[in-house]
Tab-separated table of C-alpha atoms in Angstrom:
chain	number	residue	atom	x	y	z
W	1	UNK	CA	48.621	9.373	-36.931
W	2	UNK	CA	45.272	10.565	-38.245
W	3	UNK	CA	43.998	13.738	-36.643
W	4	UNK	CA	40.702	15.560	-37.049
W	5	UNK	CA	39.946	19.167	-36.147
W	6	UNK	CA	36.568	20.845	-36.179
W	7	UNK	CA	36.207	24.538	-36.964
W	8	UNK	CA	33.390	27.015	-37.321
W	9	UNK	CA	31.287	29.547	-35.417
W	10	UNK	CA	30.574	28.782	-31.788
W	11	UNK	CA	27.380	30.854	-31.770
W	12	UNK	CA	24.526	30.633	-34.268
W	13	UNK	CA	21.241	32.517	-34.186
W	14	UNK	CA	17.931	30.649	-34.171
W	15	UNK	CA	16.560	29.880	-37.644
W	16	UNK	CA	20.001	30.318	-39.218
W	17	UNK	CA	22.336	27.667	-40.610
W	18	UNK	CA	25.075	26.003	-38.610
W	19	UNK	CA	28.200	25.370	-40.703
W	20	UNK	CA	31.192	23.367	-39.509
W	21	UNK	CA	34.303	22.032	-41.207
W	22	UNK	CA	36.479	19.098	-40.226
W	23	UNK	CA	40.083	19.055	-41.397
W	24	UNK	CA	41.734	15.660	-41.638
W	25	UNK	CA	45.499	15.396	-41.315
W	26	UNK	CA	47.941	12.496	-41.195
W	27	UNK	CA	45.954	10.398	-43.631
W	28	UNK	CA	43.878	10.457	-46.774
W	29	UNK	CA	40.176	11.192	-46.798
W	30	UNK	CA	39.627	8.711	-49.621
W	31	UNK	CA	38.124	5.244	-49.115
W	32	UNK	CA	36.532	6.069	-45.779
W	33	UNK	CA	33.196	7.221	-44.411
W	34	UNK	CA	33.355	10.515	-42.522
W	35	UNK	CA	30.921	11.158	-39.702
W	36	UNK	CA	29.304	13.924	-37.704
W	37	UNK	CA	28.068	13.173	-34.194
W	38	UNK	CA	26.747	15.585	-31.581
W	39	UNK	CA	26.419	15.570	-27.818
W	40	UNK	CA	24.186	18.012	-25.919
W	41	UNK	CA	25.646	19.070	-22.597
W	42	UNK	CA	25.457	16.262	-20.070
W	43	UNK	CA	23.728	13.970	-22.531
W	44	UNK	CA	24.477	11.100	-24.865
W	45	UNK	CA	25.728	10.778	-28.398
W	46	UNK	CA	23.612	11.319	-31.514
W	47	UNK	CA	24.792	10.221	-34.955
W	48	UNK	CA	24.008	13.005	-37.441
W	49	UNK	CA	25.189	11.664	-40.768
W	50	UNK	CA	28.001	10.374	-42.907
W	51	UNK	CA	29.599	10.827	-46.276
W	52	UNK	CA	31.789	8.451	-48.187
W	53	UNK	CA	34.799	9.965	-49.910
W	54	UNK	CA	33.082	9.329	-53.257
W	55	UNK	CA	30.229	11.595	-52.207
W	56	UNK	CA	27.398	9.270	-51.165
W	57	UNK	CA	25.598	10.379	-48.020
W	58	UNK	CA	23.321	9.037	-45.282
W	59	UNK	CA	21.580	11.057	-42.619
W	60	UNK	CA	19.763	10.520	-39.334
W	61	UNK	CA	16.059	10.493	-40.306
W	62	UNK	CA	15.245	12.863	-37.454
W	63	UNK	CA	17.546	15.502	-38.980
W	64	UNK	CA	17.475	14.545	-42.647
W	65	UNK	CA	15.420	17.494	-43.856
W	66	UNK	CA	17.926	19.965	-42.380
W	67	UNK	CA	21.328	18.293	-42.805
W	68	UNK	CA	23.907	18.342	-45.555
W	69	UNK	CA	27.338	16.719	-45.336
W	70	UNK	CA	29.870	17.375	-48.067
W	71	UNK	CA	33.502	16.438	-48.688
W	72	UNK	CA	36.385	18.130	-50.453
W	73	UNK	CA	39.037	15.530	-51.184
W	74	UNK	CA	41.406	18.172	-52.586
W	75	UNK	CA	41.694	19.846	-49.184
W	76	UNK	CA	41.109	16.759	-47.015
W	77	UNK	CA	38.102	18.421	-45.417
W	78	UNK	CA	34.467	17.574	-44.924
W	79	UNK	CA	31.649	19.796	-43.778
W	80	UNK	CA	28.326	19.864	-41.973
W	81	UNK	CA	25.453	22.233	-42.626
W	82	UNK	CA	22.388	22.174	-40.385
W	83	UNK	CA	19.644	24.579	-41.330
W	84	UNK	CA	16.848	26.224	-39.357
W	85	UNK	CA	18.565	25.657	-36.019
W	86	UNK	CA	16.853	25.985	-32.659
W	87	UNK	CA	18.067	25.846	-29.077
W	88	UNK	CA	17.679	22.064	-29.260
W	89	UNK	CA	20.636	21.998	-31.664
W	90	UNK	CA	22.984	23.410	-29.022
W	91	UNK	CA	25.612	20.730	-28.530
W	92	UNK	CA	29.227	19.669	-28.770
W	93	UNK	CA	29.720	18.631	-32.394
W	94	UNK	CA	32.288	15.966	-33.237
W	95	UNK	CA	33.668	14.862	-36.549
W	96	UNK	CA	34.988	11.322	-36.730
W	97	UNK	CA	36.272	8.661	-39.090
W	98	UNK	CA	34.358	5.458	-39.662
W	99	UNK	CA	36.660	2.426	-39.789
W	100	UNK	CA	34.802	1.626	-43.008
W	101	UNK	CA	35.812	-2.026	-42.895
W	102	UNK	CA	39.483	-1.219	-43.446
W	103	UNK	CA	40.868	-2.511	-40.128
W	104	UNK	CA	37.644	-2.636	-38.158
W	105	UNK	CA	33.968	-2.817	-39.072
W	106	UNK	CA	31.847	-0.241	-40.820
W	107	UNK	CA	30.043	1.660	-38.092
W	108	UNK	CA	32.966	1.834	-35.685
W	109	UNK	CA	34.459	5.285	-35.179
W	110	UNK	CA	38.195	5.073	-34.616
W	111	UNK	CA	39.400	8.682	-34.864
W	112	UNK	CA	37.607	11.713	-33.456
W	113	UNK	CA	38.122	15.434	-33.312
W	114	UNK	CA	38.132	17.163	-29.953
W	115	UNK	CA	34.705	18.600	-30.622
W	116	UNK	CA	33.387	22.117	-31.051
W	117	UNK	CA	30.687	23.631	-28.894
W	118	UNK	CA	27.939	25.292	-30.877
W	119	UNK	CA	25.377	27.373	-29.028
W	120	UNK	CA	22.151	28.455	-30.668
W	121	UNK	CA	21.061	31.741	-29.174
W	122	UNK	CA	19.997	35.209	-30.252
J	1	UNK	CA	15.508	2.857	-34.654
J	2	UNK	CA	17.175	0.349	-32.399
J	3	UNK	CA	17.028	1.728	-28.865
J	4	UNK	CA	20.001	0.984	-26.622
J	5	UNK	CA	19.419	1.037	-22.862
J	6	UNK	CA	22.266	0.879	-20.384
J	7	UNK	CA	22.218	0.028	-16.701
J	8	UNK	CA	23.030	1.379	-14.266
J	9	UNK	CA	23.163	5.081	-15.107
J	10	UNK	CA	26.022	5.481	-12.655
J	11	UNK	CA	28.292	3.158	-10.758
J	12	UNK	CA	30.880	3.558	-8.008
J	13	UNK	CA	33.473	0.821	-7.614
J	14	UNK	CA	36.539	0.530	-5.388
J	15	UNK	CA	39.987	0.488	-6.949
J	16	UNK	CA	40.997	-3.029	-7.891
J	17	UNK	CA	37.418	-4.293	-7.861
J	18	UNK	CA	35.298	-5.452	-10.787
J	19	UNK	CA	32.987	-3.073	-12.632
J	20	UNK	CA	30.113	-4.336	-14.749
J	21	UNK	CA	27.981	-2.293	-17.132
J	22	UNK	CA	24.991	-3.681	-18.985
J	23	UNK	CA	23.493	-2.771	-22.334
J	24	UNK	CA	20.225	-3.977	-23.803
J	25	UNK	CA	19.079	-3.434	-27.382
J	26	UNK	CA	15.424	-3.169	-28.403
J	27	UNK	CA	16.005	-5.799	-31.071
J	28	UNK	CA	18.699	-8.354	-31.748
J	29	UNK	CA	21.974	-7.044	-33.154
J	30	UNK	CA	23.180	-10.552	-33.999
J	31	UNK	CA	23.542	-10.966	-37.760
J	32	UNK	CA	22.732	-14.577	-38.502
J	33	UNK	CA	24.734	-14.836	-41.722
J	34	UNK	CA	28.077	-14.286	-39.976
J	35	UNK	CA	27.084	-14.952	-36.346
J	36	UNK	CA	28.478	-11.591	-35.266
J	37	UNK	CA	26.987	-9.157	-32.790
J	38	UNK	CA	27.110	-5.598	-34.118
J	39	UNK	CA	27.754	-4.036	-30.716
J	40	UNK	CA	30.565	-1.736	-29.602
J	41	UNK	CA	31.669	-0.072	-26.382
J	42	UNK	CA	33.227	3.390	-26.069
J	43	UNK	CA	34.926	5.167	-23.182
J	44	UNK	CA	34.641	8.950	-22.812
J	45	UNK	CA	36.855	10.650	-20.250
J	46	UNK	CA	36.058	14.212	-19.123
J	47	UNK	CA	36.859	16.768	-21.788
J	48	UNK	CA	37.747	14.126	-24.374
J	49	UNK	CA	35.980	12.545	-27.328
J	50	UNK	CA	34.822	8.941	-27.058
J	51	UNK	CA	37.357	6.195	-27.658
J	52	UNK	CA	36.389	2.784	-29.011
J	53	UNK	CA	37.217	-0.055	-26.636
J	54	UNK	CA	35.438	-3.094	-28.040
J	55	UNK	CA	33.573	-4.079	-31.190
J	56	UNK	CA	31.874	-7.277	-32.360
J	57	UNK	CA	30.713	-7.329	-28.704
J	58	UNK	CA	33.985	-8.869	-27.491
J	59	UNK	CA	36.906	-7.851	-29.742
J	60	UNK	CA	39.228	-5.405	-28.036
J	61	UNK	CA	40.485	-2.502	-30.089
J	62	UNK	CA	44.259	-2.401	-30.501
J	63	UNK	CA	45.961	-0.974	-27.416
J	64	UNK	CA	43.031	-1.457	-25.051
J	65	UNK	CA	44.128	-3.094	-21.771
J	66	UNK	CA	42.987	-6.676	-21.279
J	67	UNK	CA	41.186	-5.762	-18.052
J	68	UNK	CA	38.405	-4.582	-20.393
J	69	UNK	CA	36.213	-7.345	-21.769
J	70	UNK	CA	32.885	-7.560	-23.522
J	71	UNK	CA	30.346	-10.336	-23.579
J	72	UNK	CA	26.776	-11.120	-24.546
J	73	UNK	CA	24.750	-11.873	-27.628
J	74	UNK	CA	21.480	-10.970	-29.289
J	75	UNK	CA	20.007	-8.207	-27.153
J	76	UNK	CA	21.958	-8.347	-23.880
J	77	UNK	CA	25.560	-7.286	-23.472
J	78	UNK	CA	28.045	-6.568	-20.711
J	79	UNK	CA	31.234	-4.552	-20.414
J	80	UNK	CA	33.449	-5.746	-17.582
J	81	UNK	CA	36.493	-4.048	-16.126
J	82	UNK	CA	38.181	-6.788	-14.137
J	83	UNK	CA	40.250	-4.610	-11.799
J	84	UNK	CA	39.318	-0.948	-11.759
J	85	UNK	CA	42.133	1.560	-12.152
J	86	UNK	CA	41.925	5.281	-11.427
J	87	UNK	CA	42.305	6.094	-15.129
J	88	UNK	CA	39.136	4.128	-15.919
J	89	UNK	CA	36.919	6.870	-14.479
J	90	UNK	CA	34.783	7.817	-17.455
J	91	UNK	CA	31.381	7.551	-19.067
J	92	UNK	CA	30.901	4.348	-21.030
J	93	UNK	CA	28.581	4.015	-24.018
J	94	UNK	CA	27.366	1.032	-25.949
J	95	UNK	CA	26.568	1.461	-29.640
J	96	UNK	CA	24.846	-0.716	-32.201
J	97	UNK	CA	26.020	-0.750	-35.793
J	98	UNK	CA	23.611	-3.469	-36.948
J	99	UNK	CA	21.140	-0.996	-38.366
J	100	UNK	CA	23.538	0.546	-40.870
J	101	UNK	CA	23.850	3.463	-41.068
J	102	UNK	CA	21.309	4.446	-38.422
J	103	UNK	CA	23.734	3.976	-35.569
J	104	UNK	CA	22.488	4.519	-32.041
J	105	UNK	CA	24.131	4.777	-28.652
J	106	UNK	CA	23.059	3.990	-25.131
J	107	UNK	CA	22.509	6.866	-22.730
J	108	UNK	CA	25.842	6.262	-21.029
J	109	UNK	CA	26.995	4.906	-17.664
J	110	UNK	CA	29.133	7.091	-15.436
J	111	UNK	CA	31.815	5.107	-13.636
J	112	UNK	CA	33.403	6.585	-10.518
J	113	UNK	CA	35.744	5.461	-7.765
J	114	UNK	CA	34.118	4.494	-4.458
């Protein structure tokens, strides 16, 4: 059973960089897209970006200038960096696996972490 | 971006009754070359991440009870729970994956027991 677990600081100061890691267990990170999604308190879901295991990336245009997603296949981890954060970036951050066309379509997210709450505050 | 709009924002249904949630996309998510609608439904229970229920607008994910069904095409879609159970209390989201990879979700519909 594939499992994902987010880790990282729960508090980030304004203007600094948010850094999170997602550790994947129970399956290989190769041949899939890996996703970051966030959810502000009481609000909906926002797709942040994705990385394929080979290293290609795509980002939400509204965040593109501040986002970097990277993958480390040797440790089965992938990471999110979001720079110049403001209070508007306070949210529950999820990592997830994209089905990637393997057993369901690209763009469907079949495994999720439990989420990590990141608060931007001084 | 394709904007997804759900209705209603919240819904209260009696146990055993039918629940219906609607989702409208700002442009068609029907891909003409394969005649598939790139529309999914997720369920998010309190304190949990979302769980995919349906994709291709009407294909149930493995393990999802058959009381959940999806319908619609083009820009208008519906999630139906045929006989509401207590464990179905959740927020439901539709998502388009037509505009790859700029995926977008609806604002969510909160389903409660009446």
